[in-house]
């Protein structure tokens, strides 16, 4: 009997250990936002954004106010309305789009739209390829990162895939990454990661020609496809400009995955959440023990075997002696 109870206890303990489970309780981001954000906080940042003409940030803070049900004062609302007047918005849009299209540099959603439009029409990629490629051939200092992105962009544009839309997300991805590099929102670790994958995507023979059709033959998008697909998924949930801003919080693919998950929940407010909470919004939640039926069965087995052992001991050492 002792052997049976010992075996029951051992098996029950083993069974319980095999079925220990934990679950992660996600951080309460809304509570963290409310602890840090109030009307004064929002109005201060909105006023500063208006003063420095960061109108994308103005919209971001206004959207945060709506999400958190914070009423802005009439004074700040008038300032916002004034900046959104039709004439001002028209000239601002024209100026920013034109600058983005011609130079590839983008400081706003409209400017980024111009930058991407230039890449999608091949103008932007050819412009950058000509600029950096010429430096490369002349042995002058050149931006290898921009050159490789441009080669991929030109190759994708020239490929037959683009005609059916398969390469479009990759094209947008190259433009967003290029703009992020220029604007300084791309972190060094993530730049290094992308560079490694770009190097695997490009045959060095592509650097010997400015002909899009020739370049396309030496481009393999497979190494960068997954990465740019994740970036495009974030873009779909938020916006192209917001994706550019969100990349400043990405050091590796794990950060990118977490921001992707966050964007599915907060959509257009993802940028605002990250702006307020920083990478704290990406931290894993608390890990807590999860009670499962299998674990309970194992514990019951342990308890029963211990009780059986105690009863057997009492019978053996007490009631057994009485019989003598």
Short mmCIF file of C-alpha atoms in Angstrom, two decimals:
data_model
loop_
_atom_site.label_atom_id
_atom_site.label_comp_id
_atom_site.label_asym_id
_atom_site.label_seq_id
_atom_site.Cartn_x
_atom_site.Cartn_y
_atom_site.Cartn_z
CA UNK A 1 0.00 0.00 0.00
CA UNK A 2 2.87 2.37 0.86
CA UNK A 3 4.39 1.72 -2.57
CA UNK A 4 1.06 2.41 -4.30
CA UNK A 5 0.57 5.72 -2.47
CA UNK A 6 4.16 6.78 -3.18
CA UNK A 7 3.65 6.02 -6.88
CA UNK A 8 0.32 7.90 -6.90
CA UNK A 9 1.98 10.95 -5.31
CA UNK A 10 4.91 10.84 -7.76
CA UNK A 11 2.68 10.48 -10.81
CA UNK A 12 0.36 13.26 -9.56
CA UNK A 13 3.26 15.65 -8.97
CA UNK A 14 4.70 14.84 -12.42
CA UNK A 15 1.28 15.37 -14.02
CA UNK A 16 0.82 18.73 -12.26
CA UNK A 17 4.28 19.93 -13.32
CA UNK A 18 3.54 19.01 -16.93
CA UNK A 19 0.38 21.11 -16.90
CA UNK A 20 1.63 24.30 -15.25
CA UNK A 21 0.48 27.16 -17.47
CA UNK A 22 0.97 30.90 -17.35
CA UNK A 23 -0.84 33.72 -19.08
CA UNK A 24 0.26 37.23 -19.82
CA UNK A 25 -2.00 40.04 -18.67
CA UNK A 26 -1.46 42.90 -21.17
CA UNK A 27 -0.54 46.30 -19.71
CA UNK A 28 -3.44 48.68 -19.17
CA UNK A 29 -2.40 51.26 -21.74
CA UNK A 30 -5.56 53.34 -21.35
CA UNK A 31 -4.92 53.67 -17.60
CA UNK A 32 -1.30 54.66 -18.29
CA UNK A 33 -2.48 57.30 -20.77
CA UNK A 34 -5.04 58.75 -18.38
CA UNK A 35 -2.41 58.93 -15.63
CA UNK A 36 -0.21 61.08 -17.85
CA UNK A 37 -2.57 62.95 -20.16
CA UNK A 38 -5.01 65.68 -19.14
CA UNK A 39 -6.37 68.81 -20.82
CA UNK A 40 -3.37 70.94 -19.82
CA UNK A 41 -0.96 68.36 -21.25
CA UNK A 42 -2.80 68.19 -24.58
CA UNK A 43 -3.32 71.93 -24.99
CA UNK A 44 0.33 72.65 -24.20
CA UNK A 45 1.51 70.19 -26.86
CA UNK A 46 -1.09 71.33 -29.41
CA UNK A 47 -0.07 74.97 -29.00
CA UNK A 48 3.59 74.03 -29.39
CA UNK A 49 2.83 71.94 -32.50
CA UNK A 50 0.90 74.85 -34.07
CA UNK A 51 3.75 77.24 -33.29
CA UNK A 52 6.34 74.97 -34.93
CA UNK A 53 3.98 74.04 -37.81
CA UNK A 54 3.87 70.34 -36.93
CA UNK A 55 0.28 69.95 -38.07
CA UNK A 56 0.36 66.15 -38.11
CA UNK A 57 1.09 66.32 -34.38
CA UNK A 58 -1.81 68.74 -33.87
CA UNK A 59 -4.15 66.16 -35.36
CA UNK A 60 -2.54 63.42 -33.28
CA UNK A 61 -3.19 65.23 -29.98
CA UNK A 62 -6.73 66.19 -31.01
CA UNK A 63 -7.43 62.52 -31.78
CA UNK A 64 -6.04 61.54 -28.37
CA UNK A 65 -8.36 64.06 -26.72
CA UNK A 66 -11.34 62.46 -28.48
CA UNK A 67 -10.25 58.94 -27.53
CA UNK A 68 -9.82 59.88 -23.86
CA UNK A 69 -12.98 62.06 -23.78
CA UNK A 70 -11.05 65.20 -22.86
CA UNK A 71 -12.74 68.49 -23.80
CA UNK A 72 -10.35 71.10 -25.17
CA UNK A 73 -10.87 74.77 -24.36
CA UNK A 74 -12.58 77.09 -26.84
CA UNK A 75 -9.32 79.06 -27.21
CA UNK A 76 -7.31 76.08 -28.44
CA UNK A 77 -10.18 74.94 -30.65
CA UNK A 78 -10.22 78.36 -32.36
CA UNK A 79 -6.46 78.14 -32.97
CA UNK A 80 -6.89 74.72 -34.56
CA UNK A 81 -9.79 75.92 -36.71
CA UNK A 82 -7.79 78.94 -37.85
CA UNK A 83 -4.86 76.75 -38.95
CA UNK A 84 -7.25 74.47 -40.80
CA UNK A 85 -8.73 77.31 -42.84
CA UNK A 86 -9.16 76.38 -46.50
CA UNK A 87 -6.58 78.78 -47.96
CA UNK A 88 -3.84 77.97 -45.46
CA UNK A 89 -4.42 74.27 -45.87
CA UNK A 90 -4.35 74.56 -49.68
CA UNK A 91 -0.99 76.34 -49.85
CA UNK A 92 0.52 74.15 -47.16
CA UNK A 93 -0.58 71.00 -49.00
CA UNK A 94 0.77 72.26 -52.32
CA UNK A 95 4.13 73.26 -50.81
CA UNK A 96 4.66 70.06 -48.81
CA UNK A 97 3.56 67.69 -51.59
CA UNK A 98 5.80 69.42 -54.13
CA UNK A 99 8.78 69.33 -51.80
CA UNK A 100 8.24 65.65 -51.04
CA UNK A 101 7.87 64.77 -54.73
CA UNK A 102 10.95 66.66 -55.91
CA UNK A 103 13.40 66.00 -53.07
CA UNK A 104 12.11 62.81 -51.42
CA UNK A 105 12.29 64.53 -48.04
CA UNK A 106 9.09 64.47 -45.99
CA UNK A 107 8.23 66.11 -42.67
CA UNK A 108 4.46 65.62 -42.90
CA UNK A 109 1.81 63.26 -44.19
CA UNK A 110 1.36 65.37 -47.32
CA UNK A 111 5.11 65.57 -47.92
CA UNK A 112 5.41 61.82 -47.50
CA UNK A 113 2.56 61.40 -49.97
CA UNK A 114 4.57 63.41 -52.49
CA UNK A 115 7.69 61.36 -51.79
CA UNK A 116 5.86 58.06 -52.29
CA UNK A 117 4.10 59.37 -55.40
CA UNK A 118 7.50 60.18 -56.92
CA UNK A 119 8.76 56.68 -56.13
CA UNK A 120 5.62 55.00 -57.50
CA UNK A 121 6.08 56.89 -60.78
CA UNK A 122 9.75 55.79 -60.82
CA UNK A 123 10.91 59.42 -60.71
CA UNK A 124 11.99 59.27 -57.06
CA UNK A 125 13.87 55.98 -57.27
CA UNK A 126 15.62 56.99 -60.51
CA UNK A 127 16.50 60.38 -58.98
CA UNK A 128 18.11 58.73 -55.94
CA UNK A 129 19.70 55.97 -58.04
CA UNK A 130 21.26 58.55 -60.35
CA UNK A 131 22.50 60.68 -57.45
CA UNK A 132 23.98 57.90 -55.29
CA UNK A 133 24.88 55.59 -58.20
CA UNK A 134 26.97 58.29 -59.86
CA UNK A 135 28.88 58.82 -56.61
CA UNK A 136 29.40 55.05 -56.35
CA UNK A 137 30.82 54.78 -59.89
CA UNK A 138 33.05 57.83 -59.37
CA UNK A 139 34.43 56.41 -56.13
CA UNK A 140 32.97 59.24 -54.05
CA UNK A 141 31.26 58.84 -50.63
CA UNK A 142 27.70 57.67 -51.21
CA UNK A 143 24.69 56.54 -49.16
CA UNK A 144 24.73 52.75 -49.62
CA UNK A 145 21.39 52.36 -47.82
CA UNK A 146 19.52 54.81 -50.08
CA UNK A 147 21.23 53.38 -53.17
CA UNK A 148 20.15 49.82 -52.35
CA UNK A 149 16.59 50.90 -51.55
CA UNK A 150 16.45 52.76 -54.86
CA UNK A 151 17.73 49.70 -56.74
CA UNK A 152 15.02 47.57 -55.14
CA UNK A 153 12.41 50.23 -55.94
CA UNK A 154 13.49 50.48 -59.58
CA UNK A 155 13.62 46.69 -59.87
CA UNK A 156 10.12 46.30 -58.45
CA UNK A 157 8.73 49.01 -60.72
CA UNK A 158 10.23 47.34 -63.77
CA UNK A 159 9.04 43.87 -62.82
CA UNK A 160 5.83 42.42 -64.20
CA UNK A 161 4.64 41.82 -60.63
CA UNK A 162 3.81 45.48 -60.15
CA UNK A 163 1.23 45.39 -62.92
CA UNK A 164 -0.94 43.04 -60.83
CA UNK A 165 -0.29 44.87 -57.57
CA UNK A 166 1.83 42.16 -55.93
CA UNK A 167 4.83 44.45 -55.49
CA UNK A 168 2.91 47.56 -54.46
CA UNK A 169 3.25 46.96 -50.68
CA UNK A 170 6.99 46.43 -51.17
CA UNK A 171 7.25 49.62 -53.20
CA UNK A 172 5.47 51.57 -50.47
CA UNK A 173 7.75 49.89 -47.93
CA UNK A 174 10.90 51.02 -49.72
CA UNK A 175 9.56 54.60 -49.90
CA UNK A 176 8.62 54.68 -46.20
CA UNK A 177 12.00 53.27 -45.15
CA UNK A 178 13.80 55.71 -47.43
CA UNK A 179 11.86 58.65 -45.99
CA UNK A 180 12.48 57.39 -42.44
CA UNK A 181 16.21 57.23 -43.10
CA UNK A 182 16.25 60.77 -44.46
CA UNK A 183 14.14 62.19 -41.63
CA UNK A 184 16.18 60.44 -38.94
CA UNK A 185 13.32 58.31 -37.58
CA UNK A 186 15.05 55.03 -38.47
CA UNK A 187 17.04 53.65 -35.53
CA UNK A 188 20.62 52.42 -36.01
CA UNK A 189 19.85 48.79 -35.02
CA UNK A 190 16.89 48.60 -37.41
CA UNK A 191 18.89 50.29 -40.18
CA UNK A 192 21.57 47.63 -39.75
CA UNK A 193 18.96 44.85 -39.86
CA UNK A 194 17.40 46.21 -43.07
CA UNK A 195 20.84 46.72 -44.65
CA UNK A 196 21.70 43.05 -44.16
CA UNK A 197 18.48 41.98 -45.85
CA UNK A 198 18.89 44.49 -48.67
CA UNK A 199 22.38 43.13 -49.36
CA UNK A 200 20.87 39.67 -49.77
CA UNK A 201 18.23 41.06 -52.15
CA UNK A 202 20.63 42.73 -54.56
CA UNK A 203 23.12 41.15 -56.94
CA UNK A 204 26.14 43.47 -57.27
CA UNK A 205 25.66 43.33 -61.06
CA UNK A 206 22.64 45.60 -60.55
CA UNK A 207 25.04 48.41 -59.62
CA UNK A 208 26.56 48.36 -63.10
CA UNK A 209 23.48 49.70 -64.86
CA UNK A 210 20.88 52.46 -64.66
CA UNK A 211 18.51 50.51 -66.90
CA UNK A 212 15.37 49.49 -64.90
CA UNK A 213 14.89 46.26 -66.89
CA UNK A 214 18.50 45.19 -66.31
CA UNK A 215 18.26 46.06 -62.60
CA UNK A 216 15.03 44.04 -62.23
CA UNK A 217 16.87 40.88 -63.31
CA UNK A 218 19.29 41.21 -60.39
CA UNK A 219 16.76 41.97 -57.64
CA UNK A 220 15.34 39.28 -55.35
CA UNK A 221 12.70 40.77 -53.00
CA UNK A 222 12.34 37.57 -50.91
CA UNK A 223 14.76 38.58 -48.06
CA UNK A 224 12.91 41.87 -47.45
CA UNK A 225 9.38 40.74 -48.29
CA UNK A 226 8.34 39.69 -44.76
CA UNK A 227 9.78 42.83 -43.17
CA UNK A 228 8.12 45.23 -45.59
CA UNK A 229 4.88 43.25 -45.35
CA UNK A 230 4.78 43.97 -41.58
CA UNK A 231 5.50 47.65 -42.21
CA UNK A 232 2.70 47.75 -44.77
CA UNK A 233 0.31 46.10 -42.28
CA UNK A 234 1.03 48.90 -39.78
CA UNK A 235 0.50 51.46 -42.55
CA UNK A 236 -2.93 50.00 -43.32
CA UNK A 237 -3.99 50.21 -39.65
CA UNK A 238 -2.65 53.75 -39.12
CA UNK A 239 -1.36 55.83 -42.03
CA UNK A 240 1.80 56.15 -44.08
CA UNK A 241 2.95 59.22 -42.14
CA UNK A 242 2.22 57.59 -38.78
CA UNK A 243 4.19 54.52 -39.83
CA UNK A 244 7.15 56.77 -40.53
CA UNK A 245 6.89 58.21 -37.01
CA UNK A 246 6.38 54.79 -35.39
CA UNK A 247 9.61 53.43 -36.89
CA UNK A 248 11.61 55.55 -34.43
CA UNK A 249 10.55 53.05 -31.75
CA UNK A 250 11.69 49.98 -33.71
CA UNK A 251 15.07 48.39 -32.99
CA UNK A 252 14.29 44.87 -34.18
CA UNK A 253 11.58 42.66 -35.66
CA UNK A 254 10.16 42.04 -32.18
CA UNK A 255 9.48 45.77 -31.72
CA UNK A 256 7.94 45.89 -35.20
CA UNK A 257 5.65 42.98 -34.36
CA UNK A 258 4.56 44.61 -31.08
CA UNK A 259 3.78 47.92 -32.79
CA UNK A 260 1.83 45.98 -35.41
CA UNK A 261 -0.21 44.38 -32.64
CA UNK A 262 -0.72 47.76 -30.94
CA UNK A 263 -1.85 49.33 -34.22
CA UNK A 264 -4.60 46.74 -34.61
CA UNK A 265 -6.07 47.96 -31.32
CA UNK A 266 -5.47 51.71 -31.48
CA UNK A 267 -5.56 52.29 -35.26
CA UNK A 268 -5.01 56.00 -35.95
CA UNK A 269 -4.21 56.70 -32.29
CA UNK A 270 -1.17 54.38 -32.24
CA UNK A 271 1.24 57.22 -32.92
CA UNK A 272 -0.26 59.24 -30.06
CA UNK A 273 -0.03 56.28 -27.67
CA UNK A 274 3.65 55.79 -28.52
CA UNK A 275 4.34 59.53 -28.35
CA UNK A 276 2.99 59.71 -24.79
CA UNK A 277 4.15 56.36 -23.38
CA UNK A 278 7.20 55.64 -25.54
CA UNK A 279 8.48 52.06 -25.66
CA UNK A 280 6.76 51.49 -22.32
CA UNK A 281 3.65 50.75 -24.39
CA UNK A 282 5.50 47.79 -25.92
CA UNK A 283 6.51 46.16 -22.66
CA UNK A 284 5.12 42.74 -21.95
CA UNK A 285 2.33 42.56 -19.41
CA UNK A 286 2.44 40.71 -16.11
CA UNK A 287 2.81 36.94 -16.24
CA UNK A 288 0.36 35.23 -13.90
CA UNK A 289 -0.33 31.60 -13.08
CA UNK A 290 -3.19 30.04 -15.01
CA UNK A 291 -5.25 27.38 -13.23
CA UNK A 292 -6.06 24.49 -15.56
CA UNK A 293 -8.27 21.42 -15.05
CA UNK A 294 -5.31 19.12 -15.64
CA UNK A 295 -3.29 20.89 -12.93
CA UNK A 296 -6.20 20.62 -10.48
CA UNK A 297 -6.51 16.87 -11.19
CA UNK A 298 -2.81 16.47 -10.43
CA UNK A 299 -3.07 18.41 -7.17
CA UNK A 300 -6.12 16.37 -6.11
CA UNK A 301 -4.06 13.24 -6.75
CA UNK A 302 -1.24 14.55 -4.57
CA UNK A 303 -3.66 15.50 -1.76
CA UNK A 304 -5.40 12.10 -1.86
CA UNK A 305 -2.11 10.22 -1.81
CA UNK A 306 -0.89 12.29 1.18
CA UNK A 307 -4.18 11.74 3.04
CA UNK A 308 -4.02 8.04 2.25
CA UNK A 309 -0.46 7.90 3.52
CA UNK A 310 -1.46 9.68 6.78
CA UNK A 311 -4.42 7.34 7.32
CA UNK A 312 -2.22 4.32 6.68
CA UNK A 313 0.39 5.59 9.14
CA UNK A 314 -2.26 6.14 11.84
CA UNK A 315 -3.71 2.67 11.32
CA UNK A 316 -0.27 1.07 11.38
CA UNK A 317 1.23 2.80 14.42
CA UNK A 318 -1.87 3.31 16.58
CA UNK A 319 -4.66 0.91 15.73
CA UNK A 320 -2.16 -1.77 14.80
CA UNK A 321 -0.67 -1.73 18.33
CA UNK A 322 -4.13 -2.06 19.96
CA UNK A 323 -4.69 -5.33 18.20
CA UNK A 324 -1.60 -6.73 19.93
#
